């Protein structure tokens, strides 16, 4: 959680991730957007902390 994924041309921050009951799919939850089922591998992006 806290990573970002590109959906519909915008980066969405992942707030929660759940299993669909199979090893090949996950349901991603976002703020302000309906949950989205990820059925294939996708690139996720992690913010860099420059502290």
Short mmCIF file of C-alpha atoms in Angstrom, two decimals:
data_model
loop_
_atom_site.label_atom_id
_atom_site.label_comp_id
_atom_site.label_asym_id
_atom_site.label_seq_id
_atom_site.Cartn_x
_atom_site.Cartn_y
_atom_site.Cartn_z
CA UNK A 1 0.00 0.00 0.00
CA UNK A 2 1.09 3.56 -0.63
CA UNK A 3 2.41 2.71 -4.09
CA UNK A 4 0.91 4.19 -7.23
CA UNK A 5 -0.43 2.58 -10.41
CA UNK A 6 -1.25 4.28 -13.69
CA UNK A 7 -4.96 3.94 -14.59
CA UNK A 8 -6.74 5.90 -17.32
CA UNK A 9 -3.77 8.28 -17.67
CA UNK A 10 -3.63 9.20 -13.96
CA UNK A 11 -1.54 7.83 -11.11
CA UNK A 12 -3.74 6.39 -8.38
CA UNK A 13 -2.44 5.74 -4.85
CA UNK A 14 -3.18 2.20 -3.64
CA UNK A 15 -4.79 2.27 -0.19
CA UNK A 16 -5.58 -1.41 0.19
CA UNK A 17 -5.09 -4.66 -1.73
CA UNK A 18 -7.17 -7.81 -1.38
CA UNK A 19 -7.06 -11.28 -2.89
CA UNK A 20 -9.85 -12.41 -5.20
CA UNK A 21 -9.40 -15.98 -3.99
CA UNK A 22 -7.01 -16.88 -6.79
CA UNK A 23 -3.27 -16.43 -7.03
CA UNK A 24 -3.54 -14.53 -10.31
CA UNK A 25 -5.73 -11.52 -9.39
CA UNK A 26 -5.91 -8.79 -6.75
CA UNK A 27 -8.47 -6.09 -6.00
CA UNK A 28 -6.88 -2.68 -5.48
CA UNK A 29 -8.67 0.00 -3.44
CA UNK A 30 -8.07 3.73 -3.93
CA UNK A 31 -9.30 7.00 -2.42
CA UNK A 32 -11.97 8.61 -4.60
CA UNK A 33 -12.13 5.79 -7.13
CA UNK A 34 -13.98 2.48 -7.32
CA UNK A 35 -11.94 -0.66 -6.59
CA UNK A 36 -10.14 -2.15 -9.57
CA UNK A 37 -9.33 -5.81 -10.23
CA UNK A 38 -5.75 -6.36 -11.40
CA UNK A 39 -5.73 -9.59 -13.43
CA UNK A 40 -2.21 -9.35 -14.84
CA UNK A 41 1.15 -8.02 -13.67
CA UNK A 42 1.40 -4.22 -13.82
CA UNK A 43 4.18 -1.78 -13.00
CA UNK A 44 3.69 0.03 -9.71
CA UNK A 45 5.53 3.17 -8.65
CA UNK A 46 6.81 3.96 -5.17
CA UNK A 47 7.34 7.52 -3.94
CA UNK A 48 10.93 8.39 -3.06
CA UNK A 49 11.60 9.72 0.43
CA UNK A 50 14.50 12.19 0.23
CA UNK A 51 14.98 12.62 4.00
#
